[in-house]
Amino acid sequence: MIYRSSPVIKKLDKPVLTYRDVPYKAALIFNAGVAKFGGRYVMVFRNDYGSMEEHKLEGTSIGLAFSDDGIKWDVQPKPCFEMHDDEICRAYDPRLTVIDGRCYMCFAVDTRHGLRGGIAVTDDFEKFDVLSLSAPDNRNMVLFPEKIGGYYCRLERPMPVYSRGGRDRFDTWMSFSPDMRFWGDSKLVLKVEDVSFANDKVGPGAPPIKTEKGWLTTFHAVVRDDSFGKNGWEATWKKQYYAGLMLLDLEDPSKVIGISKEPLIATDQAYERENGFRCDVIFPGGMLLEPSGEVKIYYGASDTYECMASADVNDLIALCLK
Ligand code: BMA
């Protein structure tokens, strides 16, 4: 079954960022993190560079863009973050959270000995201090914007291969830290079995926003169907990724108090799929609550473009509690 986006979602009539907007080598522009920092909107985006025409990819960097309205973006002249050495292959899928006036960036790191989740902090997007790199295999980390019960909190998606039936079946967890470096006291938050539109994995999306009713946060929900054939650049692509939405308890954010019964966002616009590397993929990474109650949600579409949708915060909360 192919789902559509929820009626509460309003999409723009084009992506907010594509390779055409980037003044250096760029191809797939997607899975961005977004924050309001230093009086403007900031975006860090994944750039899998190479050739769009030849469907060839050469590497990955993280680019930087600023905006005054969160819609028109000014991409900076060079990438802002890259990790590459004998052990580390690349860093990607950044997410941003502002905590106590500093901007933290979570990211995934492919290494020769496993997949790690990183956290760095920056004040200017020029210098980043890497504060922690998890043990493998864990990624899709996102930070809450404040300490809860005296601890920094992060959602994450470890990848247990032995204990979940010898196939992908990855759930959303959370861990706590006194200092952003040492993480523990881990708890299971959202299981694949809890989500009717997932059979493969559920993982964190954008960093949560605080509302009166709870922490509102997106997640990615993945359906795998082995009967799927070609659906993008590769010979086969057997998955669909949707954005779901849930509400977590304000004091104990490991407790899910509401969840959308159907996907919040699906790829239903032509511009989200044209030339798609992997079609039918929605990967949310940024969510901002405006003073008017508008929520801006930023997501990668088909691993190719960065897109934005908006919704009213009360409609989103109602969707979780329905
Ligand atoms: C996940 C990550 C994401 C990507 C998604 C769909 O495993 O690699 O970066 O958007 O797959 O390809």
Coordinates of C-alpha atoms and ligand atoms in Angstrom, one line a residue:
M1 CA 0.0 0.0 0.0
I2 CA 1.2 3.5 -0.9
Y3 CA 0.1 6.1 1.7
R4 CA -0.5 9.8 1.1
S5 CA 0.5 12.7 3.4
S6 CA -2.0 13.6 6.2
P7 CA -4.5 16.4 5.3
V8 CA -3.0 18.6 8.0
I9 CA 0.2 18.9 6.0
K10 CA 0.8 21.7 3.6
K11 CA 3.7 21.3 1.2
L12 CA 5.5 24.0 -0.8
D13 CA 5.3 23.8 -4.6
K14 CA 9.0 22.9 -4.9
P15 CA 11.9 21.6 -2.8
V16 CA 13.6 24.1 -0.5
L17 CA 17.1 22.9 -1.7
T18 CA 18.4 20.9 -4.7
Y19 CA 21.9 20.5 -6.3
R20 CA 21.1 23.4 -8.5
D21 CA 21.3 25.8 -5.5
V22 CA 24.7 24.5 -4.4
P23 CA 27.8 26.4 -5.7
Y24 CA 30.2 23.5 -5.6
K25 CA 30.1 19.8 -6.6
A26 CA 26.7 18.5 -5.6
A27 CA 24.2 15.9 -6.6
L28 CA 21.8 14.4 -4.0
I29 CA 20.9 17.1 -1.5
F30 CA 18.8 15.7 1.4
N31 CA 18.4 14.7 5.0
A32 CA 19.1 18.2 6.4
G33 CA 19.1 19.4 10.0
V34 CA 17.7 22.9 10.7
A35 CA 17.7 25.2 13.6
K36 CA 17.2 28.9 14.5
F37 CA 20.5 30.1 15.7
G38 CA 22.1 33.6 16.0
G39 CA 19.0 35.3 14.8
R40 CA 18.6 33.3 11.5
Y41 CA 17.7 29.9 10.2
V42 CA 20.6 27.5 9.7
M43 CA 20.6 24.4 7.6
V44 CA 23.2 21.7 7.4
F45 CA 22.5 19.3 4.6
R46 CA 23.8 16.0 3.2
N47 CA 25.4 16.2 -0.2
D48 CA 26.1 13.0 -1.9
Y49 CA 28.1 14.5 -4.8
G50 CA 28.8 13.1 -8.2
S51 CA 26.8 13.3 -11.4
M52 CA 23.0 13.5 -11.6
E53 CA 23.1 12.9 -15.3
E54 CA 25.2 9.7 -15.1
H55 CA 23.7 8.5 -11.8
K56 CA 27.1 8.2 -10.3
L57 CA 28.1 9.2 -6.8
E58 CA 31.7 9.9 -5.6
G59 CA 31.5 11.0 -1.9
T60 CA 29.6 12.8 0.8
S61 CA 30.0 16.1 2.5
I62 CA 27.8 18.3 4.8
G63 CA 26.9 21.7 3.4
L64 CA 25.7 24.9 5.1
A65 CA 23.0 27.3 4.3
F66 CA 21.4 30.4 6.0
S67 CA 18.0 31.9 5.6
D68 CA 15.9 34.7 6.9
D69 CA 12.5 33.0 6.5
G70 CA 13.3 29.2 6.5
I71 CA 12.2 28.9 2.9
K72 CA 14.7 30.8 0.7
W73 CA 18.2 29.5 1.5
D74 CA 21.6 31.0 0.8
V75 CA 24.1 28.2 0.4
Q76 CA 27.6 29.0 1.7
P77 CA 30.6 28.7 -0.7
K78 CA 32.0 25.5 0.8
P79 CA 30.9 22.5 2.9
C80 CA 31.2 23.0 6.6
F81 CA 31.9 19.4 7.9
E82 CA 33.5 16.3 6.5
M83 CA 35.1 13.3 8.3
H84 CA 37.5 11.1 6.3
D85 CA 40.6 9.2 7.3
D86 CA 42.0 5.6 7.2
E87 CA 39.2 4.5 9.5
I88 CA 36.3 6.9 8.9
C89 CA 34.6 6.8 5.5
R90 CA 32.1 9.6 5.8
A91 CA 29.7 11.6 8.0
Y92 CA 26.1 12.3 6.9
D93 CA 22.5 12.8 8.0
P94 CA 23.1 15.8 10.3
R95 CA 20.5 17.1 12.8
L96 CA 20.7 20.3 14.8
T97 CA 19.6 21.2 18.3
V98 CA 20.2 24.4 20.2
I99 CA 20.8 23.9 23.9
D100 CA 21.7 26.8 26.2
G101 CA 22.8 29.0 23.3
R102 CA 25.2 26.5 21.7
C103 CA 24.4 24.5 18.5
Y104 CA 24.8 20.7 18.7
M105 CA 25.0 18.6 15.6
C106 CA 24.3 14.8 15.6
F107 CA 25.4 12.8 12.6
A108 CA 26.0 9.3 11.3
V109 CA 29.5 8.1 10.7
D110 CA 30.4 5.1 8.4
T111 CA 33.6 3.5 9.5
R112 CA 35.5 0.4 8.4
H113 CA 34.5 -1.2 11.7
G114 CA 30.9 -0.2 12.0
L115 CA 28.4 2.5 11.9
R116 CA 28.7 5.2 14.7
G117 CA 26.6 8.1 15.9
G118 CA 28.4 11.3 16.5
I119 CA 27.7 14.5 18.4
A120 CA 29.6 17.8 17.8
V121 CA 29.1 21.3 19.1
T122 CA 29.7 24.6 17.2
D123 CA 29.2 28.3 17.8
D124 CA 29.9 29.5 14.3
F125 CA 29.6 26.5 11.8
E126 CA 33.3 26.8 11.1
K127 CA 34.8 25.0 14.0
F128 CA 33.1 21.9 15.4
D129 CA 34.3 20.0 18.5
V130 CA 33.3 16.3 18.3
L131 CA 32.1 15.4 21.8
S132 CA 31.2 11.7 21.3
L133 CA 31.2 8.9 18.9
S134 CA 29.0 5.9 19.9
A135 CA 30.0 2.2 19.7
P136 CA 28.6 0.5 16.6
D137 CA 26.0 0.0 15.3
N138 CA 23.9 3.1 16.2
R139 CA 22.7 6.1 14.3
N140 CA 19.9 8.6 13.7
M141 CA 20.6 10.4 16.9
V142 CA 18.7 13.5 17.9
L143 CA 19.0 15.7 21.0
F144 CA 16.2 17.2 23.0
P145 CA 16.6 21.0 23.3
E146 CA 17.0 21.0 27.1
K147 CA 18.1 18.7 30.0
I148 CA 15.3 16.6 31.5
G149 CA 15.6 15.4 35.0
G150 CA 19.1 16.8 35.0
Y151 CA 20.4 14.9 32.0
Y152 CA 20.9 15.5 28.3
C153 CA 18.6 13.2 26.3
R154 CA 18.9 11.7 22.9
L155 CA 16.7 9.5 20.7
E156 CA 18.6 6.9 18.7
R157 CA 18.3 3.8 16.5
P158 CA 20.7 1.0 17.3
M159 CA 20.8 -1.9 14.9
P160 CA 20.5 -5.3 16.7
V161 CA 21.2 -8.0 14.2
Y162 CA 21.1 -11.2 16.3
S163 CA 18.1 -10.6 18.5
R164 CA 15.5 -9.4 16.0
G165 CA 15.1 -12.5 13.8
G166 CA 18.2 -12.2 11.7
R167 CA 16.7 -9.3 9.5
D168 CA 16.3 -5.5 9.7
R169 CA 13.9 -4.8 12.6
F170 CA 15.3 -1.7 14.3
D171 CA 13.5 0.2 17.0
T172 CA 13.8 3.7 18.5
W173 CA 15.7 3.9 21.8
M174 CA 16.8 6.7 24.0
S175 CA 19.9 7.4 26.2
F176 CA 20.9 10.0 28.8
S177 CA 24.1 11.8 29.6
P178 CA 25.4 14.2 32.3
D179 CA 27.9 15.8 29.9
M180 CA 27.1 14.9 26.2
R181 CA 30.1 12.4 26.2
F182 CA 29.0 9.5 28.3
W183 CA 25.6 8.0 27.4
G184 CA 23.7 5.3 29.2
D185 CA 20.6 4.3 31.2
S186 CA 19.1 3.4 27.7
K187 CA 15.4 2.7 27.3
L188 CA 13.3 1.3 24.5
V189 CA 10.9 4.0 23.2
L190 CA 9.1 3.0 20.0
K191 CA 9.0 -0.5 18.6
V192 CA 8.4 -1.5 15.0
E193 CA 5.3 -3.4 16.3
D194 CA 3.8 -0.1 17.6
V195 CA 3.6 1.4 14.1
S196 CA 1.0 0.1 11.7
F197 CA 2.8 1.6 8.7
A198 CA 6.2 -0.1 9.4
N199 CA 7.4 -3.6 9.2
D200 CA 11.2 -3.0 9.0
K201 CA 12.4 -0.1 11.2
V202 CA 11.3 3.0 13.1
G203 CA 13.9 5.6 14.0
P204 CA 14.2 9.2 15.2
G205 CA 13.4 12.0 12.7
A206 CA 13.8 15.7 13.7
P207 CA 14.8 16.8 17.2
P208 CA 11.6 17.1 19.4
I209 CA 9.8 20.4 20.0
K210 CA 8.3 21.2 23.4
T211 CA 4.5 21.7 23.5
E212 CA 2.1 21.9 26.5
K213 CA 1.0 18.4 25.8
G214 CA 4.3 16.7 25.4
W215 CA 7.5 16.5 23.3
L216 CA 6.3 16.4 19.7
T217 CA 8.6 14.5 17.4
T218 CA 8.7 12.9 13.9
F219 CA 10.1 9.5 13.2
H220 CA 10.9 7.6 10.1
A221 CA 8.9 4.4 9.5
V222 CA 10.1 1.8 7.0
V223 CA 8.1 -0.8 5.0
R224 CA 10.0 -3.5 3.2
D225 CA 8.4 -5.5 0.5
D226 CA 10.5 -8.0 -1.4
S227 CA 8.1 -7.9 -4.3
F228 CA 9.2 -4.3 -5.1
G229 CA 11.4 -3.9 -8.2
K230 CA 13.2 -0.9 -9.7
N231 CA 12.2 2.4 -8.1
G232 CA 15.1 4.8 -8.5
W233 CA 18.7 4.7 -9.7
E234 CA 19.5 1.3 -8.3
A235 CA 18.5 -2.1 -9.9
T236 CA 15.9 -2.6 -7.1
W237 CA 14.7 -0.6 -4.1
K238 CA 12.5 -2.6 -1.8
K239 CA 11.6 -0.1 0.8
Q240 CA 9.2 2.9 1.5
Y241 CA 10.1 5.4 4.2
Y242 CA 7.3 7.6 5.7
A243 CA 7.4 10.3 8.4
G244 CA 5.3 9.4 11.4
L245 CA 4.6 11.6 14.4
M246 CA 4.5 10.9 18.1
L247 CA 4.1 12.8 21.4
L248 CA 6.4 11.9 24.3
D249 CA 5.8 12.6 28.0
L250 CA 7.3 15.9 29.1
E251 CA 8.9 14.5 32.3
D252 CA 9.6 10.9 31.1
P253 CA 10.3 11.2 27.3
S254 CA 10.8 7.5 27.0
K255 CA 7.0 7.2 27.4
V256 CA 5.0 7.5 24.2
I257 CA 1.7 9.2 25.0
G258 CA 0.3 9.6 21.5
I259 CA 1.1 8.5 18.0
S260 CA -0.3 9.2 14.5
K261 CA -2.2 6.2 13.2
E262 CA -1.2 6.9 9.6
P263 CA 1.9 8.5 8.1
L264 CA 2.3 12.3 8.5
I265 CA 4.3 12.7 5.3
A266 CA 4.6 10.6 2.2
T267 CA 6.1 11.3 -1.3
D268 CA 3.0 12.5 -3.1
Q269 CA 4.3 15.4 -5.2
A270 CA 6.0 15.0 -8.5
Y271 CA 8.9 17.2 -7.4
E272 CA 9.7 14.8 -4.6
R273 CA 10.3 11.9 -6.9
E274 CA 11.6 13.4 -10.2
N275 CA 15.0 11.8 -10.9
G276 CA 14.8 10.1 -7.4
F277 CA 17.8 8.1 -6.3
R278 CA 15.5 6.0 -4.0
C279 CA 11.9 6.8 -4.6
D280 CA 9.2 6.7 -1.9
V281 CA 11.6 7.9 0.8
I282 CA 10.7 10.6 3.3
F283 CA 13.3 11.2 5.9
P284 CA 12.5 14.1 8.4
G285 CA 15.4 15.8 10.0
G286 CA 14.3 19.3 11.0
M287 CA 11.2 20.7 12.8
L288 CA 10.7 24.3 14.0
L289 CA 7.8 25.7 16.0
E290 CA 7.1 29.3 15.0
P291 CA 5.5 31.8 17.4
S292 CA 2.4 31.7 15.3
G293 CA 1.9 28.0 16.0
E294 CA 3.1 27.1 12.5
V295 CA 5.4 24.1 12.5
K296 CA 8.0 23.9 9.7
I297 CA 9.0 20.3 8.9
Y298 CA 12.1 19.7 6.8
Y299 CA 12.6 16.3 5.1
G300 CA 14.7 14.6 2.5
A301 CA 12.6 13.3 -0.3
S302 CA 13.6 10.2 -2.3
D303 CA 17.2 10.7 -1.1
T304 CA 17.5 13.5 -3.7
Y305 CA 16.0 16.8 -2.6
E306 CA 15.4 18.7 0.6
C307 CA 11.8 19.7 1.0
M308 CA 9.6 21.5 3.5
A309 CA 6.0 21.2 4.7
S310 CA 4.1 23.1 7.4
A311 CA 1.3 22.3 9.7
D312 CA -0.4 23.9 12.7
V313 CA 1.0 22.7 16.1
N314 CA -2.5 21.9 17.5
D315 CA -3.4 19.8 14.4
L316 CA -0.2 17.8 14.9
I317 CA -0.9 17.2 18.6
A318 CA -4.6 16.2 17.8
L319 CA -3.3 13.7 15.2
C320 CA -1.2 12.0 17.9
L321 CA -4.1 11.9 20.4
K322 CA -6.8 10.8 18.0
Ligands
BMA1 C1 18.8 5.0 5.6 C2 19.8 6.1 5.7 C3 19.2 7.4 5.2 C4 18.5 7.2 3.9 C5 17.6 6.0 3.9 C6 16.9 5.7 2.6 O1 19.3 3.8 6.0 O2 20.9 5.8 4.9 O3 20.3 8.3 5.0 O4 17.7 8.4 3.6 O5 18.3 4.9 4.4 O6 17.9 5.4 1.6

